[in-house]
PDB file of C-alpha atoms in Angstrom:
ATOM      1  CA  UNK A   1      17.827-215.704 -45.472  1.00 53.00           C
ATOM      2  CA  UNK A   2      20.694-218.032 -46.376  1.00 53.00           C
ATOM      3  CA  UNK A   3      18.848-220.847 -44.604  1.00 49.00           C
ATOM      4  CA  UNK A   4      15.833-220.270 -46.880  1.00 51.00           C
ATOM      5  CA  UNK A   5      18.055-220.375 -49.958  1.00 53.00           C
ATOM      6  CA  UNK A   6      19.365-223.760 -48.865  1.00 50.00           C
ATOM      7  CA  UNK A   7      16.177-225.456 -47.673  1.00 49.00           C
ATOM      8  CA  UNK A   8      13.505-223.546 -49.602  1.00 53.00           C
ATOM      9  CA  UNK A   9      10.633-221.282 -48.612  1.00 57.00           C
ATOM     10  CA  UNK A  10       8.692-223.928 -46.692  1.00 57.00           C
ATOM     11  CA  UNK A  11       9.151-225.004 -43.119  1.00 54.00           C
ATOM     12  CA  UNK A  12      12.763-226.272 -42.907  1.00 50.00           C
ATOM     13  CA  UNK A  13      11.633-229.215 -40.780  1.00 50.00           C
ATOM     14  CA  UNK A  14       9.355-230.355 -43.611  1.00 49.00           C
ATOM     15  CA  UNK A  15      12.198-230.187 -46.128  1.00 57.00           C
ATOM     16  CA  UNK A  16      14.938-232.764 -46.422  1.00 76.00           C
ATOM     17  CA  UNK A  17      16.913-233.541 -43.292  1.00 79.00           C
ATOM     18  CA  UNK A  18      20.121-233.464 -45.347  1.00 83.00           C
ATOM     19  CA  UNK A  19      19.437-229.884 -46.468  1.00 84.00           C
ATOM     20  CA  UNK A  20      18.761-228.819 -42.889  1.00 83.00           C
ATOM     21  CA  UNK A  21      21.947-230.539 -41.706  1.00 86.00           C
ATOM     22  CA  UNK A  22      23.948-228.753 -44.423  1.00 87.00           C
ATOM     23  CA  UNK A  23      22.356-225.420 -43.513  1.00 86.00           C
ATOM     24  CA  UNK A  24      23.232-225.789 -39.844  1.00 84.00           C
ATOM     25  CA  UNK A  25      26.741-226.986 -40.686  1.00 87.00           C
ATOM     26  CA  UNK A  26      27.552-224.156 -43.114  1.00 85.00           C
ATOM     27  CA  UNK A  27      25.393-221.290 -41.852  1.00 80.00           C
ATOM     28  CA  UNK A  28      25.425-221.303 -38.049  1.00 77.00           C
ATOM     29  CA  UNK A  29      22.361-219.773 -36.468  1.00 74.00           C
ATOM     30  CA  UNK A  30      22.915-217.455 -33.528  1.00 78.00           C
ATOM     31  CA  UNK A  31      19.676-217.469 -31.546  1.00 75.00           C
ATOM     32  CA  UNK A  32      20.388-215.482 -28.378  1.00 79.00           C
ATOM     33  CA  UNK A  33      21.153-211.875 -27.522  1.00 86.00           C
ATOM     34  CA  UNK A  34      24.803-211.031 -27.005  1.00 88.00           C
ATOM     35  CA  UNK A  35      25.520-210.004 -23.404  1.00 89.00           C
ATOM     36  CA  UNK A  36      28.031-207.391 -22.278  1.00 92.00           C
ATOM     37  CA  UNK A  37      29.470-207.384 -18.757  1.00 92.00           C
ATOM     38  CA  UNK A  38      31.924-204.805 -17.445  1.00 95.00           C
ATOM     39  CA  UNK A  39      34.520-206.154 -15.022  1.00 94.00           C
ATOM     40  CA  UNK A  40      37.077-204.462 -12.774  1.00 96.00           C
ATOM     41  CA  UNK A  41      40.765-205.377 -13.185  1.00 95.00           C
ATOM     42  CA  UNK A  42      42.608-207.930 -11.072  1.00 93.00           C
ATOM     43  CA  UNK A  43      46.210-209.029 -10.716  1.00 93.00           C
ATOM     44  CA  UNK A  44      46.083-212.658 -11.822  1.00 95.00           C
ATOM     45  CA  UNK A  45      48.869-213.256 -14.341  1.00 95.00           C
ATOM     46  CA  UNK A  46      46.545-214.993 -16.809  1.00 95.00           C
ATOM     47  CA  UNK A  47      43.329-213.359 -15.651  1.00 95.00           C
ATOM     48  CA  UNK A  48      41.158-212.122 -18.466  1.00 93.00           C
ATOM     49  CA  UNK A  49      40.783-208.982 -16.326  1.00 94.00           C
ATOM     50  CA  UNK A  50      44.528-208.346 -15.863  1.00 94.00           C
ATOM     51  CA  UNK A  51      45.778-204.967 -17.044  1.00 92.00           C
ATOM     52  CA  UNK A  52      42.705-202.822 -16.623  1.00 92.00           C
ATOM     53  CA  UNK A  53      38.923-202.868 -16.682  1.00 93.00           C
ATOM     54  CA  UNK A  54      37.457-205.088 -19.377  1.00 92.00           C
ATOM     55  CA  UNK A  55      34.204-205.732 -21.149  1.00 91.00           C
ATOM     56  CA  UNK A  56      33.207-209.390 -21.312  1.00 89.00           C
ATOM     57  CA  UNK A  57      31.190-210.373 -24.369  1.00 89.00           C
ATOM     58  CA  UNK A  58      29.060-213.473 -24.074  1.00 87.00           C
ATOM     59  CA  UNK A  59      27.570-215.122 -27.133  1.00 85.00           C
ATOM     60  CA  UNK A  60      25.299-217.827 -25.721  1.00 83.00           C
ATOM     61  CA  UNK A  61      23.930-220.492 -28.028  1.00 81.00           C
ATOM     62  CA  UNK A  62      21.781-223.486 -27.253  1.00 76.00           C
ATOM     63  CA  UNK A  63      23.812-226.587 -26.616  1.00 73.00           C
ATOM     64  CA  UNK A  64      24.243-229.316 -24.073  1.00 64.00           C
ATOM     65  CA  UNK A  65      27.603-229.812 -22.370  1.00 62.00           C
ATOM     66  CA  UNK A  66      27.002-233.525 -21.761  1.00 58.00           C
ATOM     67  CA  UNK A  67      25.971-234.070 -25.374  1.00 63.00           C
ATOM     68  CA  UNK A  68      28.875-231.968 -26.661  1.00 68.00           C
ATOM     69  CA  UNK A  69      31.325-234.067 -24.628  1.00 63.00           C
ATOM     70  CA  UNK A  70      29.813-237.206 -26.130  1.00 62.00           C
ATOM     71  CA  UNK A  71      30.517-235.830 -29.615  1.00 64.00           C
ATOM     72  CA  UNK A  72      34.217-236.515 -29.093  1.00 67.00           C
ATOM     73  CA  UNK A  73      33.262-240.045 -30.150  1.00 70.00           C
ATOM     74  CA  UNK A  74      29.953-239.713 -32.014  1.00 70.00           C
ATOM     75  CA  UNK A  75      27.844-242.826 -32.414  1.00 73.00           C
ATOM     76  CA  UNK A  76      28.949-245.158 -35.220  1.00 82.00           C
ATOM     77  CA  UNK A  77      25.450-245.073 -36.681  1.00 84.00           C
ATOM     78  CA  UNK A  78      23.937-241.726 -35.653  1.00 81.00           C
ATOM     79  CA  UNK A  79      20.189-241.352 -35.933  1.00 81.00           C
ATOM     80  CA  UNK A  80      18.480-238.381 -37.616  1.00 82.00           C
ATOM     81  CA  UNK A  81      18.404-236.218 -34.477  1.00 80.00           C
ATOM     82  CA  UNK A  82      22.045-237.081 -33.700  1.00 81.00           C
ATOM     83  CA  UNK A  83      23.009-236.017 -37.233  1.00 84.00           C
ATOM     84  CA  UNK A  84      21.096-232.758 -36.899  1.00 85.00           C
ATOM     85  CA  UNK A  85      22.781-231.969 -33.594  1.00 84.00           C
ATOM     86  CA  UNK A  86      26.212-232.913 -34.969  1.00 85.00           C
ATOM     87  CA  UNK A  87      25.638-230.544 -37.910  1.00 88.00           C
ATOM     88  CA  UNK A  88      24.378-227.775 -35.609  1.00 87.00           C
ATOM     89  CA  UNK A  89      27.361-228.234 -33.288  1.00 86.00           C
ATOM     90  CA  UNK A  90      29.809-228.142 -36.202  1.00 87.00           C
ATOM     91  CA  UNK A  91      28.287-224.860 -37.399  1.00 89.00           C
ATOM     92  CA  UNK A  92      28.208-223.481 -33.855  1.00 87.00           C
ATOM     93  CA  UNK A  93      31.912-224.233 -33.375  1.00 87.00           C
ATOM     94  CA  UNK A  94      32.739-222.586 -36.730  1.00 89.00           C
ATOM     95  CA  UNK A  95      30.831-219.489 -35.636  1.00 89.00           C
ATOM     96  CA  UNK A  96      32.559-219.374 -32.231  1.00 89.00           C
ATOM     97  CA  UNK A  97      35.985-219.757 -33.854  1.00 92.00           C
ATOM     98  CA  UNK A  98      35.319-217.099 -36.505  1.00 92.00           C
ATOM     99  CA  UNK A  99      34.085-214.619 -33.877  1.00 91.00           C
ATOM    100  CA  UNK A 100      37.081-215.343 -31.610  1.00 94.00           C
ATOM    101  CA  UNK A 101      39.564-214.926 -34.472  1.00 95.00           C
ATOM    102  CA  UNK A 102      37.958-211.654 -35.556  1.00 95.00           C
ATOM    103  CA  UNK A 103      37.808-210.167 -32.049  1.00 94.00           C
ATOM    104  CA  UNK A 104      41.399-211.178 -31.275  1.00 95.00           C
ATOM    105  CA  UNK A 105      42.652-209.776 -34.589  1.00 95.00           C
ATOM    106  CA  UNK A 106      40.667-206.522 -34.375  1.00 95.00           C
ATOM    107  CA  UNK A 107      41.015-205.663 -30.706  1.00 92.00           C
ATOM    108  CA  UNK A 108      43.224-208.142 -28.840  1.00 92.00           C
ATOM    109  CA  UNK A 109      40.190-209.634 -27.135  1.00 92.00           C
ATOM    110  CA  UNK A 110      40.956-212.370 -24.624  1.00 94.00           C
ATOM    111  CA  UNK A 111      38.762-215.440 -25.028  1.00 92.00           C
ATOM    112  CA  UNK A 112      37.059-216.755 -21.904  1.00 90.00           C
ATOM    113  CA  UNK A 113      39.018-219.563 -20.238  1.00 90.00           C
ATOM    114  CA  UNK A 114      35.881-221.327 -19.043  1.00 84.00           C
ATOM    115  CA  UNK A 115      33.937-221.226 -22.313  1.00 85.00           C
ATOM    116  CA  UNK A 116      34.489-222.707 -25.753  1.00 86.00           C
ATOM    117  CA  UNK A 117      37.702-221.217 -27.090  1.00 91.00           C
ATOM    118  CA  UNK A 118      40.372-222.011 -29.654  1.00 93.00           C
ATOM    119  CA  UNK A 119      43.381-220.580 -27.817  1.00 94.00           C
ATOM    120  CA  UNK A 120      46.854-222.038 -28.205  1.00 96.00           C
ATOM    121  CA  UNK A 121      49.989-221.015 -26.305  1.00 97.00           C
ATOM    122  CA  UNK A 122      51.145-218.596 -29.038  1.00 97.00           C
ATOM    123  CA  UNK A 123      47.858-216.708 -28.734  1.00 96.00           C
ATOM    124  CA  UNK A 124      48.184-216.643 -24.929  1.00 97.00           C
ATOM    125  CA  UNK A 125      51.664-215.106 -25.221  1.00 97.00           C
ATOM    126  CA  UNK A 126      50.318-212.469 -27.634  1.00 96.00           C
ATOM    127  CA  UNK A 127      47.368-211.564 -25.390  1.00 96.00           C
ATOM    128  CA  UNK A 128      48.885-211.756 -21.911  1.00 96.00           C
ATOM    129  CA  UNK A 129      52.011-209.736 -21.068  1.00 96.00           C
ATOM    130  CA  UNK A 130      52.737-211.953 -18.023  1.00 96.00           C
ATOM    131  CA  UNK A 131      52.356-215.296 -19.823  1.00 97.00           C
ATOM    132  CA  UNK A 132      56.060-216.209 -19.523  1.00 97.00           C
ATOM    133  CA  UNK A 133      56.065-215.568 -15.758  1.00 97.00           C
ATOM    134  CA  UNK A 134      52.919-217.657 -15.343  1.00 96.00           C
ATOM    135  CA  UNK A 135      54.383-220.482 -17.439  1.00 96.00           C
ATOM    136  CA  UNK A 136      57.526-220.535 -15.303  1.00 95.00           C
ATOM    137  CA  UNK A 137      55.405-220.888 -12.144  1.00 95.00           C
ATOM    138  CA  UNK A 138      53.235-223.524 -13.782  1.00 94.00           C
ATOM    139  CA  UNK A 139      56.210-225.643 -14.809  1.00 92.00           C
ATOM    140  CA  UNK A 140      57.917-225.221 -11.415  1.00 93.00           C
ATOM    141  CA  UNK A 141      54.848-226.314  -9.464  1.00 94.00           C
ATOM    142  CA  UNK A 142      53.545-228.831 -11.980  1.00 93.00           C
ATOM    143  CA  UNK A 143      56.622-230.933 -12.679  1.00 89.00           C
ATOM    144  CA  UNK A 144      54.556-234.102 -12.136  1.00 91.00           C
ATOM    145  CA  UNK A 145      51.555-232.945 -14.183  1.00 93.00           C
ATOM    146  CA  UNK A 146      49.139-232.540 -11.274  1.00 93.00           C
ATOM    147  CA  UNK A 147      47.653-229.412 -12.862  1.00 93.00           C
ATOM    148  CA  UNK A 148      47.505-230.758 -16.405  1.00 94.00           C
ATOM    149  CA  UNK A 149      44.070-230.940 -17.963  1.00 91.00           C
ATOM    150  CA  UNK A 150      42.140-230.471 -21.189  1.00 89.00           C
ATOM    151  CA  UNK A 151      42.988-226.752 -21.368  1.00 91.00           C
ATOM    152  CA  UNK A 152      46.724-227.256 -20.832  1.00 94.00           C
ATOM    153  CA  UNK A 153      46.552-230.030 -23.443  1.00 93.00           C
ATOM    154  CA  UNK A 154      44.856-227.588 -25.839  1.00 92.00           C
ATOM    155  CA  UNK A 155      47.560-225.002 -25.108  1.00 95.00           C
ATOM    156  CA  UNK A 156      50.275-227.596 -25.704  1.00 94.00           C
ATOM    157  CA  UNK A 157      51.873-227.018 -22.272  1.00 95.00           C
ATOM    158  CA  UNK A 158      50.915-230.138 -20.306  1.00 94.00           C
ATOM    159  CA  UNK A 159      54.038-231.529 -18.690  1.00 87.00           C
ATOM    160  CA  UNK A 160      52.902-234.865 -17.260  1.00 74.00           C
ATOM    161  CA  UNK A 161      50.618-236.029 -20.082  1.00 58.00           C
ATOM    162  CA  UNK A 162      51.037-236.267 -23.787  1.00 50.00           C
ATOM    163  CA  UNK A 163      49.620-233.100 -25.356  1.00 43.00           C
TER     164      UNK A 163
END
């Protein structure tokens, strides 16, 4: 409904591209069913399943990993389809972040390590009772930064690279 208010009652693709971009940027569209998966506990210190059985919530949305990675440095002169995808991706990331923040605040939900997430080390410490023990092992066995990567950069704990 909000999309119609922004772009009008006609077909949004026949309306202005700028209005459609703004709609996708400000009102993310979730187009897939939400999936629930029940998982048995395990003993990994930073396992999402540590501490008891869990329910995994998946909120799939159309997107392309290769294209998303290229958005780190978007084209200097993006074409109309690039601009639409950039707007859609911006809205999609806002939606993912808002859902993560709400679920963490309301129920202590642990975001998925292998999916889009907005976790920092403070949030890890709040969500995982064994975070300090894991960090000690990580720093002991990673003194040269062999295990550093984009996630440890995001967490602010990379030891061999600038975070």
